[in-house]
XYZ file of C-alpha atoms in Angstrom:
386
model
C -146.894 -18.958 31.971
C -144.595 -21.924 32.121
C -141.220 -22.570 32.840
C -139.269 -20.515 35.360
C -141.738 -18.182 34.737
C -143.905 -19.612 37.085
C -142.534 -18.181 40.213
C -143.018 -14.460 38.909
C -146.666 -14.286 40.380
C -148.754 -11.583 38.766
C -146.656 -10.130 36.748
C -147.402 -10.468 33.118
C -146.727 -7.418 31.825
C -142.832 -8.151 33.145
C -142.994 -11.853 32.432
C -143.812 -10.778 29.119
C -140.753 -7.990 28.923
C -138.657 -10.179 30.391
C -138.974 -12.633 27.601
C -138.997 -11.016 24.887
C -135.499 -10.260 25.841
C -134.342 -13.297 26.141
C -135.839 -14.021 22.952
C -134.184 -11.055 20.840
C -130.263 -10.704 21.937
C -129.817 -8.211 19.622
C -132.477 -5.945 22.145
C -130.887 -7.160 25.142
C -129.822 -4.171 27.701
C -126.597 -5.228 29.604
C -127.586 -3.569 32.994
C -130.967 -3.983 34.422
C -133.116 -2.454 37.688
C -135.543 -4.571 39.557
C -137.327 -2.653 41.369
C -140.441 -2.845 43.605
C -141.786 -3.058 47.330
C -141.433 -5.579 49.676
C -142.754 -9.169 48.724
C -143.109 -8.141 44.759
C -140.875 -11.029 43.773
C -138.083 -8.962 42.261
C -135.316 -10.994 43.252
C -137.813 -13.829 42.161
C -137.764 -12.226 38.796
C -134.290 -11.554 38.352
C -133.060 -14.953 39.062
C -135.917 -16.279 36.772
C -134.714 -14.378 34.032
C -131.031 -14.940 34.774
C -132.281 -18.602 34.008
C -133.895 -17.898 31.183
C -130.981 -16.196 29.692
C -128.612 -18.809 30.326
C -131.665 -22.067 28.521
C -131.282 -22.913 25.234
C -135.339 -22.778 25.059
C -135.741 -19.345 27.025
C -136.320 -20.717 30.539
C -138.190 -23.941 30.127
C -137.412 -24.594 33.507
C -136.454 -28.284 32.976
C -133.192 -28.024 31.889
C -129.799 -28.418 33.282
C -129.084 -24.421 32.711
C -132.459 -23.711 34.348
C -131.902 -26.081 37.379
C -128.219 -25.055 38.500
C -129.419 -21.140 38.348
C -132.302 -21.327 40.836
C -130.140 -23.340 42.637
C -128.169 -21.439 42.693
C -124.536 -23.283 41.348
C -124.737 -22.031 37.969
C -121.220 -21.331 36.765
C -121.730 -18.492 35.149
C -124.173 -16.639 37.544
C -123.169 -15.136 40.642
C -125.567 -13.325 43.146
C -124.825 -11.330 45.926
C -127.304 -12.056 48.868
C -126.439 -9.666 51.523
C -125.959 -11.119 55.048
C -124.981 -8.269 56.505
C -126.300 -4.650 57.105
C -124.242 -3.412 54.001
C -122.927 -5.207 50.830
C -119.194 -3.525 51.427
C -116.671 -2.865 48.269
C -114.437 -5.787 48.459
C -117.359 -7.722 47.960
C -118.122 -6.190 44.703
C -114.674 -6.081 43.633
C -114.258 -9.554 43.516
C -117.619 -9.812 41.149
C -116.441 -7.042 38.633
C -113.168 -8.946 38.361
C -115.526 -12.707 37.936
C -117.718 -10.240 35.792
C -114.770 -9.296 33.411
C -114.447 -13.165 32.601
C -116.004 -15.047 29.397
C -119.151 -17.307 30.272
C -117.484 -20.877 30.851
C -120.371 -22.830 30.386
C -123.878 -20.625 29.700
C -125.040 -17.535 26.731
C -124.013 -15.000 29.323
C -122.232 -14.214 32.582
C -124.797 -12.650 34.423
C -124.170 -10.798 37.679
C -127.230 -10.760 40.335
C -127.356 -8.126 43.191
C -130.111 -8.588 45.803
C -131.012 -5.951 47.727
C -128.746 -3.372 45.761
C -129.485 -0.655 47.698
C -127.602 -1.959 50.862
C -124.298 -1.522 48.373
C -121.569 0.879 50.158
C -121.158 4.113 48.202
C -117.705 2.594 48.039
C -119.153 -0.475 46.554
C -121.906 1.599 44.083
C -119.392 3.225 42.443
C -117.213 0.134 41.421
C -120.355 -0.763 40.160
C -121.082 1.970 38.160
C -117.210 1.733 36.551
C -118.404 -1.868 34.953
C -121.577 -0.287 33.914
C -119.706 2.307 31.683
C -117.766 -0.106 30.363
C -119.629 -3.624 30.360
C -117.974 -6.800 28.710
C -119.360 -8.008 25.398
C -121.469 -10.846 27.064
C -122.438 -9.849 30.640
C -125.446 -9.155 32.028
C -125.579 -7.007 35.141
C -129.093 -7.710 37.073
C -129.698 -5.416 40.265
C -132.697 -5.033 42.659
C -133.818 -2.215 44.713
C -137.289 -1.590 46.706
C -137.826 1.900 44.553
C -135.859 4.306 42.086
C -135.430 7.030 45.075
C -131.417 8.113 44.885
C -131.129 6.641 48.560
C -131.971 3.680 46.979
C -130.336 3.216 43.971
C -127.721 6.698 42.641
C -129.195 8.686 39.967
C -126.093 7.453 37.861
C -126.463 4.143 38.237
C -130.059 4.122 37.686
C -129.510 5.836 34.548
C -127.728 3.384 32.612
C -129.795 0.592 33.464
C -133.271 -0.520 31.730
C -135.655 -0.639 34.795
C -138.465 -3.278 35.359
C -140.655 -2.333 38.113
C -143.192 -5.113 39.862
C -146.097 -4.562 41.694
C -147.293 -6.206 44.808
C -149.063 -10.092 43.438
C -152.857 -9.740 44.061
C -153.412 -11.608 47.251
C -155.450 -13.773 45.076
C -152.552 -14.954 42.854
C -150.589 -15.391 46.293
C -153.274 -17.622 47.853
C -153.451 -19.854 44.502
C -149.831 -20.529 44.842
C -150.105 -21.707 48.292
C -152.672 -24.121 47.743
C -151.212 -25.667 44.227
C -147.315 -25.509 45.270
C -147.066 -25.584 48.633
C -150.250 -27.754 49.494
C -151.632 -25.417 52.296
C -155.436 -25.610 52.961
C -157.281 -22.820 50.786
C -158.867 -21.225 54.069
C -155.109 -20.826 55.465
C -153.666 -19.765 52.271
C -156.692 -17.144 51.864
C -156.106 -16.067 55.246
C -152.163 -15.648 55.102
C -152.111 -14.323 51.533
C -154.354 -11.507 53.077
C -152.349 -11.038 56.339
C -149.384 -10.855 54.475
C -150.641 -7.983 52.105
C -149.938 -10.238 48.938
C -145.544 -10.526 50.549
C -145.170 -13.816 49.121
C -142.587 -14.966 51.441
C -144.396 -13.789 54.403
C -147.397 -15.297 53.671
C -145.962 -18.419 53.123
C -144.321 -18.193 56.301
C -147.293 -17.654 57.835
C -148.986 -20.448 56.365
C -146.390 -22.882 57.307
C -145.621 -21.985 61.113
C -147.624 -21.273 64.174
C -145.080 -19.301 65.654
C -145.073 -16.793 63.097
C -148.837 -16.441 63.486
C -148.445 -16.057 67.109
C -145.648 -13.443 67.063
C -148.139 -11.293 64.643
C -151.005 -11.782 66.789
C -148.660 -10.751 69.756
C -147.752 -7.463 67.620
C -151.252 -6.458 66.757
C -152.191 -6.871 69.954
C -150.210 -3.989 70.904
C -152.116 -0.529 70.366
C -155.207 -1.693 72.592
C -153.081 -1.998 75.002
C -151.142 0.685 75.103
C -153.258 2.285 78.411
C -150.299 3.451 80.712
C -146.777 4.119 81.293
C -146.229 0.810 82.395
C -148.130 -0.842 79.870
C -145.724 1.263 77.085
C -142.785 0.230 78.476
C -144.113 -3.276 79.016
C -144.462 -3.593 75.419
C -141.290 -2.536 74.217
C -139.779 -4.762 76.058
C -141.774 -7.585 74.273
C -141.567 -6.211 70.846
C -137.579 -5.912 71.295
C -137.223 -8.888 72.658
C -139.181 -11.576 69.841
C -137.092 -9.657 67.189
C -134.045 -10.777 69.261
C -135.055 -13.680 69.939
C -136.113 -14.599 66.474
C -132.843 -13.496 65.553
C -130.407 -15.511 68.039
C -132.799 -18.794 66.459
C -132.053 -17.912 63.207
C -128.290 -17.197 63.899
C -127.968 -20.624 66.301
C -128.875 -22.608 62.802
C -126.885 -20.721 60.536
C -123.739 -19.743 62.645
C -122.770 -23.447 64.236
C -122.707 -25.514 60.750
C -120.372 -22.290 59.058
C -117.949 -22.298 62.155
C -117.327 -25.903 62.158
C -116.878 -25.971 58.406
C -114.289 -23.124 58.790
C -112.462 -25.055 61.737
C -112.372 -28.234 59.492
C -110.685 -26.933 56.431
C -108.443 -25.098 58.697
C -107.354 -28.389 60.747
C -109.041 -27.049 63.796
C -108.212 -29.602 66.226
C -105.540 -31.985 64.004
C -102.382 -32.964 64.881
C -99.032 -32.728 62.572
C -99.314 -30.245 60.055
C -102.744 -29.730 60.743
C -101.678 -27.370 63.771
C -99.814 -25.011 61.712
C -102.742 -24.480 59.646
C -105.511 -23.528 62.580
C -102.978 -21.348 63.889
C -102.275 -19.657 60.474
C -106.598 -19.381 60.183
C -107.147 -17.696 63.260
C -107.616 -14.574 61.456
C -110.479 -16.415 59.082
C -112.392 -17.464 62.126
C -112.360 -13.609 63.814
C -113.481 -12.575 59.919
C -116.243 -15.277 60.687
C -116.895 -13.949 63.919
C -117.552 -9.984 62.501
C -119.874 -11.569 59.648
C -122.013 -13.527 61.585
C -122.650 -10.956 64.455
C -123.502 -8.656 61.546
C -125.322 -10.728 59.997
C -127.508 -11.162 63.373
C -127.766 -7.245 64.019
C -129.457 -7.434 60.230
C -131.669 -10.198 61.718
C -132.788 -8.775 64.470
C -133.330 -5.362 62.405
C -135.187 -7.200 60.111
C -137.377 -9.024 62.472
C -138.349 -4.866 64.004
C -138.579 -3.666 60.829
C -141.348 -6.074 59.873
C -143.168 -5.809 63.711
C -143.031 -1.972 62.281
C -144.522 -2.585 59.482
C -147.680 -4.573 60.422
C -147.969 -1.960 63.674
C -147.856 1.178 60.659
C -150.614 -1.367 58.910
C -152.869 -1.292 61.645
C -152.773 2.449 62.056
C -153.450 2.850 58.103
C -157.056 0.648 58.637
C -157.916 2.919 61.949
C -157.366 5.489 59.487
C -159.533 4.217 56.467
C -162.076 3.124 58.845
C -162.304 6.641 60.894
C -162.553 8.226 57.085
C -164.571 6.000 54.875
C -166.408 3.338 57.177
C -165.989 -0.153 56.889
C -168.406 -0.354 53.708
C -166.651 -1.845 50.791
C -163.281 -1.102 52.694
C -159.578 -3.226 51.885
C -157.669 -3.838 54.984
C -153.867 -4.804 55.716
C -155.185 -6.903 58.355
C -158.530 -7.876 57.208
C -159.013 -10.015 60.209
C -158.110 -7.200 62.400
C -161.077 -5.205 61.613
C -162.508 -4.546 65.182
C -159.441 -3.509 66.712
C -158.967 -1.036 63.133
C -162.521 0.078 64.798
C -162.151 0.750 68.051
C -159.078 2.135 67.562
C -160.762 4.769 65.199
C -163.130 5.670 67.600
C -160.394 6.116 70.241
C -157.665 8.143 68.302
C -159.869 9.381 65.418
C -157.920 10.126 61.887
C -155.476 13.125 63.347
C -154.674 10.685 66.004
C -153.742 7.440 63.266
C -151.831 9.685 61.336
C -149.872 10.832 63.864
C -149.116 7.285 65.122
C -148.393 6.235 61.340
C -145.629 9.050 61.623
C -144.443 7.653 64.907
C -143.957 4.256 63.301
C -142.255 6.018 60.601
C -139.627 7.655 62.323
C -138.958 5.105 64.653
C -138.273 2.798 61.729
C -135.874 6.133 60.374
C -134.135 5.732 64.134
C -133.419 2.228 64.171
C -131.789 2.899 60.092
C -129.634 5.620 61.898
C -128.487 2.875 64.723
C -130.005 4.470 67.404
C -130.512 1.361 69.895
C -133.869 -0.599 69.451
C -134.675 -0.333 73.126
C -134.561 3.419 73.059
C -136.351 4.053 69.692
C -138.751 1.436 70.530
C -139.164 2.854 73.890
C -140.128 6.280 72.742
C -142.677 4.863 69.938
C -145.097 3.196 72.715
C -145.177 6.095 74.556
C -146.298 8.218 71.123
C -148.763 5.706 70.756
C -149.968 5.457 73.985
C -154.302 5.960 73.881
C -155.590 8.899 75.447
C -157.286 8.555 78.194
C-alpha cells in the first residue's frame, strides 16, 4: 500500500474496498458506516478515503487534495470531532445545510462524522433526512464502534454501505512505530502488545513515561485490593489520575481557545472595541459550557480506558485459571504473574464475576452516576477473598 493508504494498518481487505471505490464513481455508495472497536483505525480510514476521493490519482498522498484533507482544511470536507459527551443537533444542522452545497474546489463534498454514535437522537435523525435524500455529489462518511442500534439506528444503518475493521495485528502496530515514529523495536514490541494492537494507545505509550506509569499504577490494582481500606484507597487513586489527566489536557486546550475568543471580541480594547466584548459575553459563557463538557468527556475517557485495561486483566486470570499459560495470548502479556496469582486467588467464577463488575461500572459511569460512587462500589466487588 502507498499513498494515504498507508495509515490504514492491516486492513487490506478494506484498503482494497475502499479503492476500488474511488476508482469506479459509477459504484460509489453516497452514505458509508465505519465501523469497528477501539484502536481499529476507522476514523483513520475514513479520512484516508475522504482523501482519496477528493486526488486526482486516488489518494497518492502527495498532492495538494491529499495534504489539506488529513490536515484537515480541505474545503470541501468537513468532520465532526466530538468534544463533548454528545454531538447535539445544531451541530449537525449546520453540516446538512454545508452538505447541501456544490464541492468548491474537490470531486465531492464529503461529510465525516467521528464517533457517530455520540449523535443526539435529535441530531441522528437530521441525519437520516439527508440520507433519504442525498445531493448529487456528496459523500456522507460516519463511524461507529459496532452496528448495535445503541450505536448506530437500525434506519440509519440501513441506508449506508458498511466497512467494518478489525483490530491491526500487534505486529503491524509495532512495525509502524519503529519505521514512522522512530521508537526502539523492544518499546514498540512492548507497547504494541500493551496496547492490544489500539494504535493510538500504543503510540502513546511508546512516547511518554507517564502514560506507562499511570498503567502500571492501574494494574497494580487487583493485588491489592486486601481490605476495606485498601478498596477505598484505590478509588480514590483511580478517580483521581483520570481527573487529573483531564484538568492537564483541558489547561492546554482551554487557555489558547479563551484568549482567541477574547481577542476577536476586543476583550480588553478601548473605543469601539468595548462595545464588542460586551456584546460577546454570551460567546464566552457558550465557551465556558463547551469546554467544561468537553473536560467531563476527558475525564470519562481517561476511566473508561483505566476500565478497560482493569476488565483486561480479569480476562487473562480467566484464560490462565481455564487453559494454563501454555501457548496462551494475553492483553497484558507482561502482566502474566499477576494474571496467575490472581487465578489461583479468585479462580474462573471469581474473574468472571469481576469482568461483570468492570462492566457495569463502566454501564454506571454512561448513566452519570458520579465516578466516585461507581468507582467506589467496583473495588469493593473486586476486593480478594480472604
Amino acid at each position: 500500500m502507498s499513498g494515504v493508504w498507508e495509515q490504514v494498518i492491516g486492513q487490506p481487505a478494506v484498503v482494497a474496498e475502499l479503492q476500488a471505490a474511488v476508482a469506479d464513481p459509477t459504484a460509489m455508495t453516497h452514505a458509508w458506516l465505519f465501523t469497528g472497536p477501539p484502536g481499529s483505525g476507522r476514523s483513520v480510514a475514513a479520512r484516508a478515503f475522504a482523501a482519496a476521493l477528493q486526488c486526482p490519482d486516488g489518494g497518492d498522498g502527495t498532492c495538494h487534495a491529499c495534504r489539506t484533507v488529513l490536515a484537515g482544511t480541505h474545503a470541501d470536507v468537513q468532520t465532526v470531532v466530538p468534544e463533548g459527551l454528545s454531538i447535539g443537533v445544531a451541530e449537525v444542522r449546520e453540516l446538512v445545510r454545508i452538505a447541501g452545497r456544490a464541492p468548491s474546489q474537490g470531486r465531492w463534498q464529503v461529510v465525516l462524522v467521528e464517533d457517530a454514535d455520540r449523535m443526539t437522537e435529535q441530531a441522528s435523525n437530521t441525519v437520516l433526512k439527508m440520507l433519504e435524500e442525498p445531493p448529487a455529489r456528496t459523500v456522507f462518511l460516519l463511524c461507529a464502534p459496532s452496528l448495535h442500534p445503541d450505536d448506530v439506528p437500525v434506519t440509519i444503518r440501513s441506508r449506508c454501505r458498511v466497512v467494518g475493521l478489525r483490530t491491526p495485528p500487534v505486529d503491524a502496530v509495532a512495525d509502524v512505530l519503529v519505521r514512522r515514529d522512530g521508537v526502539d523495536p523492544a518499546l514498540a514490541a512492548w507497547s504494541a502488545a500493551a496496547a492490544g494492537g489500539h494504535v493510538g494507545r500504543a503510540r502513546h505509550l511508546a512516547r511518554d513515561e507517564t502514560a506507562r506509569l499511570a498503567r502500571k499504577a492501574v494494574l497494580d490494582v487487583p493485588l491489592s485490593l486486601v481490605s476495606l481500606a485498601a478498596c477505598l484507597n484505590a478509588a480514590d487513586d483511580l478517580v483521581g489520575a483520570a481527573k487529573e489527566e483531564s484538568d492537564r489536557a483541558s489547561t492546554e486546550l482551554d487557555g489558547a481557545e479563551t484568549e482567541a475568543v477574547k481577542q476577536s471580541l476586543g476583550v480588553g480594547a478601548r473605543g469601539p472595541g468595548v462595545a464588542a466584548a460586551s456584546r460577546g459575553a454570551g460567546q464566552l459563557k457558550e465557551l465556558e459550557k463547551r469546554q467544561k463538557s468537553r473536560a467531563t468527556r476527558l475525564g470519562r475517557d481517561s476511566l473508561d480506558r483505566a476500565l478497560v485495561d482493569l476488565a483486561a486483566l480479569y480476562r487473562d486470570a480467566l484464560v490462565v485459571a481455564t487453559s494454563g499459560t501454555e501457548g496462551v495470548t494475553l492483553a497484558h502479556p507482561d502482566r502474566l504473574a499477576d494474571a496467575a496469582e490472581l487465578a489461583r486467588r479468585i479462580g474462573p467464577e471469581g474473574a468472571l464475576r469481576r469482568i461483570d463488575a468492570v462492566l457495569d461500572c463502566r454501564r454506571a459511569l454512561e448513566q452519570n452516576v458520579k465516578p466516585q460512587v461507581a468507582v467506589e462500589a467496583l473495588t469493593v466487588a473486586l476486593r480478594l477473598p480472604a
